[in-house]
DNA sequence: CGCGGGGTTGAGGTCAATCAATCAATGTGG
DNA sequence: CCACATTGATTGATTGACCTCAACCCCGCG
């Protein structure tokens, strides 16, 4: 029905971290995907759920979030088009976090039993999926460090660098201009900061000529400066060499 | 040579998160493991390494650590006996973090090629290993939240709860008395705090009757109080029901 | 035209870092 | 057996990063 199958972006993302064999690409391309649109701040899966579906991000951005007992929110990771945020649901029956759309987003659902049968029949795809969850874990590790040991200015620059590299890898931004209608509140929840402080840190980054913002457009005006300011080394994203060189 | 094969603790740990079939237990029990002892603060694998071995913790405690550009250390997770901290090395060729012994520790090395051939021949073991790495990722998620959105007092209580539950699950502590010769500096690096502040927070926890310390012995004198203080819900550890009930 | 969401600004307060000692326990060489 | 070094814990004083509260502004929208 769709000229551009929604599995395309999934395949592209997986290719940024693994080499995919032709037959595997065909298998993944034929996977049945049910598309659905979400508004900003809509929950897709909730902490405590026992889902029978996983989803791939097609457009927009999804956050994996956790709430503390006193109602504060932490975003533990961003997920951009091509990512399968809840692939772990395939093997962990109860969700330990909530997936929320951080901007208007389109996602594609895939049935767990279908994914499991693909994995059973194609061990090489199992490896690719496993690797994808391992890269997610590597990103979590970096976020612990970012939140625990970097100050607000450095952490903000870091997280922006990560977003730009990941979006570039799947062709969603050119150069270092990102259309990122992400709220300052979301950035704060990602970095463990208040929205007020996020605002001030963004002003500092603008003052230093590292970024500029025009409405929801977000621009890294000094990429190497931003990388330096953010103490950023994208190695933890484990992208294939070919993709890294394309940066 | 050893009466108690070092794979026992590995099997026990895997059983806390997955049901293991008899044949799989036999396969894992026969895995060749090279034991090695490390002193406190010794690195086992370093950021940037390309290891051909993975290791299981046999005794002590290992931390996965990252350094920031200005030389601050963050511990992104603890690993206790039975855990395989660097199982991700099986599919991510370059290490993105360092594994350090946080106290005198004994670990057992297993060759990647041996592990890969086990996975190739026994898909059910692949699933168990995959699930193990997914639980590690769930722990990272919780740590992001702990470091980002909980204050020092709550975060400290939380991390102590996690350690106690995980150590109990593999039978390394009875009741809630833990022998934990972990330094306050390590706790600080885990929580993103200075050692001075760690010291003061521990005093607060003692003052409130939640913990007591005698030398390197560490005792949760009020388990339910500590759980409450730490905003702790162990669901994210994804232990099997039988194990959770045994708490 | 009023409303709400997101962004911006200012003032004051707090949690935790830093700096700088001191102390206890352990180990080491003479 | 003691002088000395080392590691980790503890304490006090000061500083600073970031939070909270409380406005206000801007803009799109029903």
Tab-separated table of N, CA, C and O in Angstrom, chain A residues 160-227:
chain	number	residue	atom	x	y	z
A	160	UNK	N	23.253	17.014	22.693
A	160	UNK	CA	22.941	17.546	21.369
A	160	UNK	C	23.830	16.892	20.310
A	160	UNK	O	23.369	16.557	19.221
A	161	UNK	N	25.082	16.683	20.645
A	161	UNK	CA	25.989	15.990	19.724
A	161	UNK	C	25.457	14.585	19.423
A	161	UNK	O	25.414	14.155	18.264
A	162	UNK	N	25.055	13.881	20.463
A	162	UNK	CA	24.564	12.514	20.252
A	162	UNK	C	23.368	12.524	19.313
A	162	UNK	O	23.285	11.724	18.374
A	163	UNK	N	22.444	13.424	19.556
A	163	UNK	CA	21.249	13.493	18.720
A	163	UNK	C	21.608	13.745	17.261
A	163	UNK	O	21.084	13.099	16.348
A	164	UNK	N	22.509	14.686	17.060
A	164	UNK	CA	22.882	15.044	15.695
A	164	UNK	C	23.540	13.866	14.982
A	164	UNK	O	23.192	13.538	13.846
A	165	UNK	N	24.458	13.177	15.671
A	165	UNK	CA	25.137	12.037	15.040
A	165	UNK	C	24.137	10.935	14.703
A	165	UNK	O	24.171	10.348	13.605
A	166	UNK	N	23.232	10.671	15.631
A	166	UNK	CA	22.283	9.581	15.384
A	166	UNK	C	21.304	9.940	14.273
A	166	UNK	O	20.933	9.079	13.463
A	167	UNK	N	20.875	11.186	14.234
A	167	UNK	CA	19.941	11.585	13.182
A	167	UNK	C	20.622	11.614	11.812
A	167	UNK	O	20.035	11.241	10.800
A	168	UNK	N	21.865	12.021	11.810
A	168	UNK	CA	22.613	12.028	10.551
A	168	UNK	C	22.804	10.611	10.032
A	168	UNK	O	22.729	10.365	8.825
A	169	UNK	N	23.051	9.688	10.937
A	169	UNK	CA	23.335	8.312	10.526
A	169	UNK	C	22.163	7.700	9.760
A	169	UNK	O	22.358	6.879	8.871
A	170	UNK	N	20.940	8.110	10.101
A	170	UNK	CA	19.789	7.576	9.377
A	170	UNK	C	19.240	8.585	8.373
A	170	UNK	O	18.109	8.461	7.911
A	171	UNK	N	20.042	9.603	8.068
A	171	UNK	CA	19.685	10.525	6.997
A	171	UNK	C	18.565	11.479	7.327
A	171	UNK	O	17.926	12.011	6.427
A	172	UNK	N	18.328	11.713	8.600
A	172	UNK	CA	17.231	12.596	8.946
A	172	UNK	C	17.638	14.054	9.054
A	172	UNK	O	16.809	14.931	9.200
A	173	UNK	N	18.928	14.352	9.045
A	173	UNK	CA	19.346	15.743	8.982
A	173	UNK	C	20.541	15.852	8.064
A	173	UNK	O	21.302	14.901	7.874
A	174	UNK	N	20.669	17.008	7.470
A	174	UNK	CA	21.807	17.294	6.608
A	174	UNK	C	22.733	18.223	7.378
A	174	UNK	O	22.293	18.976	8.242
A	175	UNK	N	23.992	18.175	7.053
A	175	UNK	CA	24.958	19.006	7.752
A	175	UNK	C	24.695	18.868	9.249
A	175	UNK	O	24.507	17.785	9.736
A	176	UNK	N	24.650	19.972	9.924
A	176	UNK	CA	24.384	19.873	11.349
A	176	UNK	C	23.184	20.719	11.736
A	176	UNK	O	23.091	21.256	12.816
A	177	UNK	N	22.264	20.806	10.786
A	177	UNK	CA	21.024	21.521	11.044
A	177	UNK	C	19.948	20.496	11.347
A	177	UNK	O	19.634	19.658	10.510
A	178	UNK	N	19.440	20.537	12.540
A	178	UNK	CA	18.414	19.578	12.910
A	178	UNK	C	17.092	20.280	13.133
A	178	UNK	O	17.039	21.331	13.768
A	179	UNK	N	16.031	19.718	12.543
A	179	UNK	CA	14.709	20.195	12.881
A	179	UNK	C	14.295	19.392	14.105
A	179	UNK	O	13.991	18.210	14.014
A	180	UNK	N	14.344	20.024	15.238
A	180	UNK	CA	14.151	19.313	16.504
A	180	UNK	C	13.116	20.030	17.358
A	180	UNK	O	13.465	20.810	18.231
A	181	UNK	N	11.855	19.790	17.105
A	181	UNK	CA	10.848	20.466	17.931
A	181	UNK	C	10.756	19.808	19.301
A	181	UNK	O	9.710	19.326	19.709
A	182	UNK	N	11.872	19.775	19.995
A	182	UNK	CA	11.914	19.164	21.322
A	182	UNK	C	11.818	20.287	22.350
A	182	UNK	O	12.426	21.336	22.194
A	183	UNK	N	11.045	20.074	23.390
A	183	UNK	CA	10.859	21.140	24.372
A	183	UNK	C	12.041	21.209	25.324
A	183	UNK	O	12.757	20.227	25.530
A	184	UNK	N	12.211	22.371	25.918
A	184	UNK	CA	13.264	22.527	26.922
A	184	UNK	C	12.972	21.670	28.136
A	184	UNK	O	13.886	21.196	28.818
A	185	UNK	N	11.693	21.430	28.391
A	185	UNK	CA	11.327	20.548	29.508
A	185	UNK	C	11.856	19.139	29.268
A	185	UNK	O	12.364	18.485	30.184
A	186	UNK	N	11.765	18.673	28.012
A	186	UNK	CA	12.260	17.332	27.699
A	186	UNK	C	13.777	17.279	27.857
A	186	UNK	O	14.321	16.317	28.411
A	187	UNK	N	14.467	18.302	27.397
A	187	UNK	CA	15.924	18.337	27.575
A	187	UNK	C	16.269	18.304	29.065
A	187	UNK	O	17.214	17.637	29.477
A	188	UNK	N	15.474	19.034	29.856
A	188	UNK	CA	15.717	19.032	31.291
A	188	UNK	C	15.521	17.654	31.892
A	188	UNK	O	16.335	17.193	32.701
A	189	UNK	N	14.464	16.974	31.487
A	189	UNK	CA	14.218	15.635	32.021
A	189	UNK	C	15.280	14.649	31.559
A	189	UNK	O	15.526	13.633	32.204
A	190	UNK	N	15.908	14.932	30.437
A	190	UNK	CA	16.978	14.051	29.966
A	190	UNK	C	18.259	14.277	30.753
A	190	UNK	O	19.036	13.351	30.969
A	191	UNK	N	18.477	15.513	31.179
A	191	UNK	CA	19.731	15.850	31.842
A	191	UNK	C	19.603	15.964	33.354
A	191	UNK	O	20.583	16.194	34.053
A	192	UNK	N	18.390	15.790	33.860
A	192	UNK	CA	18.186	15.955	35.301
A	192	UNK	C	18.263	17.413	35.722
A	192	UNK	O	18.747	17.723	36.809
A	193	UNK	N	17.785	18.320	34.854
A	193	UNK	CA	17.846	19.753	35.148
A	193	UNK	C	16.445	20.351	35.161
A	193	UNK	O	15.510	19.798	34.581
A	194	UNK	N	16.306	21.502	35.781
A	194	UNK	CA	15.040	22.223	35.714
A	194	UNK	C	14.939	22.942	34.374
A	194	UNK	O	15.950	23.225	33.727
A	195	UNK	N	13.713	23.238	33.964
A	195	UNK	CA	13.540	23.914	32.673
A	195	UNK	C	14.184	25.292	32.703
A	195	UNK	O	14.715	25.752	31.695
A	196	UNK	N	14.135	25.929	33.837
A	196	UNK	CA	14.751	27.247	33.958
A	196	UNK	C	16.247	27.172	33.656
A	196	UNK	O	16.793	27.976	32.892
A	197	UNK	N	16.866	26.163	34.222
A	197	UNK	CA	18.311	26.057	34.018
A	197	UNK	C	18.635	25.635	32.593
A	197	UNK	O	19.635	26.080	32.029
A	198	UNK	N	17.812	24.789	32.013
A	198	UNK	CA	17.992	24.409	30.610
A	198	UNK	C	18.000	25.665	29.749
A	198	UNK	O	18.873	25.855	28.896
A	199	UNK	N	17.052	26.508	30.000
A	199	UNK	CA	16.949	27.756	29.239
A	199	UNK	C	18.240	28.567	29.330
A	199	UNK	O	18.755	29.076	28.321
A	200	UNK	N	18.770	28.654	30.522
A	200	UNK	CA	19.983	29.462	30.705
A	200	UNK	C	21.199	28.821	30.063
A	200	UNK	O	22.061	29.501	29.492
A	201	UNK	N	21.260	27.493	30.141
A	201	UNK	CA	22.387	26.801	29.521
A	201	UNK	C	22.332	26.947	28.005
A	201	UNK	O	23.362	27.164	27.353
A	202	UNK	N	21.135	26.849	27.437
A	202	UNK	CA	21.007	27.041	25.985
A	202	UNK	C	21.433	28.443	25.594
A	202	UNK	O	22.077	28.644	24.560
A	203	UNK	N	21.110	29.413	26.427
A	203	UNK	CA	21.568	30.777	26.151
A	203	UNK	C	23.088	30.858	26.156
A	203	UNK	O	23.692	31.530	25.318
A	204	UNK	N	23.699	30.156	27.088
A	204	UNK	CA	25.159	30.149	27.157
A	204	UNK	C	25.746	29.540	25.886
A	204	UNK	O	26.732	30.036	25.336
A	205	UNK	N	25.148	28.432	25.432
A	205	UNK	CA	25.648	27.777	24.218
A	205	UNK	C	25.483	28.702	23.002
A	205	UNK	O	26.339	28.731	22.119
A	206	UNK	N	24.389	29.444	22.968
A	206	UNK	CA	24.191	30.401	21.876
A	206	UNK	C	25.209	31.525	21.976
A	206	UNK	O	25.832	31.912	20.985
A	207	UNK	N	25.373	32.038	23.185
A	207	UNK	CA	26.327	33.119	23.414
A	207	UNK	C	27.714	32.720	22.922
A	207	UNK	O	28.442	33.525	22.334
A	208	UNK	N	28.063	31.436	23.135
A	208	UNK	CA	29.393	30.969	22.753
A	208	UNK	C	29.467	30.565	21.287
A	208	UNK	O	30.479	30.000	20.847
A	209	UNK	N	28.379	30.799	20.557
A	209	UNK	CA	28.407	30.547	19.122
A	209	UNK	C	28.360	29.082	18.727
A	209	UNK	O	28.678	28.730	17.589
A	210	UNK	N	27.968	28.215	19.639
A	210	UNK	CA	27.971	26.785	19.336
A	210	UNK	C	26.680	26.347	18.672
A	210	UNK	O	26.678	25.436	17.845
A	211	UNK	N	25.583	26.948	19.056
A	211	UNK	CA	24.301	26.591	18.461
A	211	UNK	C	23.512	27.860	18.164
A	211	UNK	O	23.830	28.938	18.689
A	212	UNK	N	22.506	27.697	17.313
A	212	UNK	CA	21.524	28.770	17.151
A	212	UNK	C	20.175	28.104	16.994
A	212	UNK	O	20.078	26.963	16.536
A	213	UNK	N	19.137	28.797	17.411
A	213	UNK	CA	17.811	28.220	17.297
A	213	UNK	C	16.906	29.218	16.587
A	213	UNK	O	16.928	30.411	16.883
A	214	UNK	N	16.168	28.717	15.615
A	214	UNK	CA	15.163	29.530	14.941
A	214	UNK	C	13.856	28.751	15.047
A	214	UNK	O	13.672	27.758	14.346
A	215	UNK	N	12.995	29.202	15.933
A	215	UNK	CA	11.773	28.446	16.171
A	215	UNK	C	12.153	27.043	16.621
A	215	UNK	O	12.986	26.871	17.502
A	216	UNK	N	11.579	26.045	15.992
A	216	UNK	CA	11.899	24.680	16.392
A	216	UNK	C	13.114	24.146	15.638
A	216	UNK	O	13.535	23.017	15.858
A	217	UNK	N	13.657	24.966	14.741
A	217	UNK	CA	14.873	24.535	14.066
A	217	UNK	C	16.049	24.755	14.981
A	217	UNK	O	16.156	25.780	15.658
A	218	UNK	N	16.919	23.805	14.926
A	218	UNK	CA	18.009	23.747	15.843
A	218	UNK	C	19.263	23.582	15.023
A	218	UNK	O	19.335	22.708	14.174
A	219	UNK	N	20.261	24.401	15.254
A	219	UNK	CA	21.406	24.406	14.363
A	219	UNK	C	22.717	24.394	15.154
A	219	UNK	O	22.940	25.260	15.991
A	220	UNK	N	23.547	23.402	14.858
A	220	UNK	CA	24.884	23.394	15.448
A	220	UNK	C	25.776	24.241	14.561
A	220	UNK	O	26.264	23.779	13.530
A	221	UNK	N	25.962	25.494	14.928
A	221	UNK	CA	26.702	26.421	14.065
A	221	UNK	C	28.203	26.183	14.128
A	221	UNK	O	28.935	26.646	13.275
A	222	UNK	N	28.648	25.491	15.152
A	222	UNK	CA	30.084	25.215	15.306
A	222	UNK	C	30.228	23.779	15.806
A	222	UNK	O	30.359	23.539	16.996
A	223	UNK	N	30.181	22.850	14.840
A	223	UNK	CA	30.141	21.434	15.201
A	223	UNK	C	31.350	21.019	16.033
A	223	UNK	O	31.201	20.420	17.100
A	224	UNK	N	32.540	21.373	15.577
A	224	UNK	CA	33.708	20.898	16.318
A	224	UNK	C	33.769	21.574	17.682
A	224	UNK	O	34.204	20.978	18.664
A	225	UNK	N	33.285	22.819	17.753
A	225	UNK	CA	33.236	23.484	19.052
A	225	UNK	C	32.249	22.804	19.979
A	225	UNK	O	32.513	22.643	21.175
A	226	UNK	N	31.127	22.368	19.427
A	226	UNK	CA	30.115	21.702	20.236
A	226	UNK	C	30.640	20.359	20.746
A	226	UNK	O	30.420	19.982	21.905
A	227	UNK	N	31.341	19.655	19.871
A	227	UNK	CA	31.936	18.374	20.253
A	227	UNK	C	32.920	18.577	21.403
A	227	UNK	O	32.920	17.836	22.384
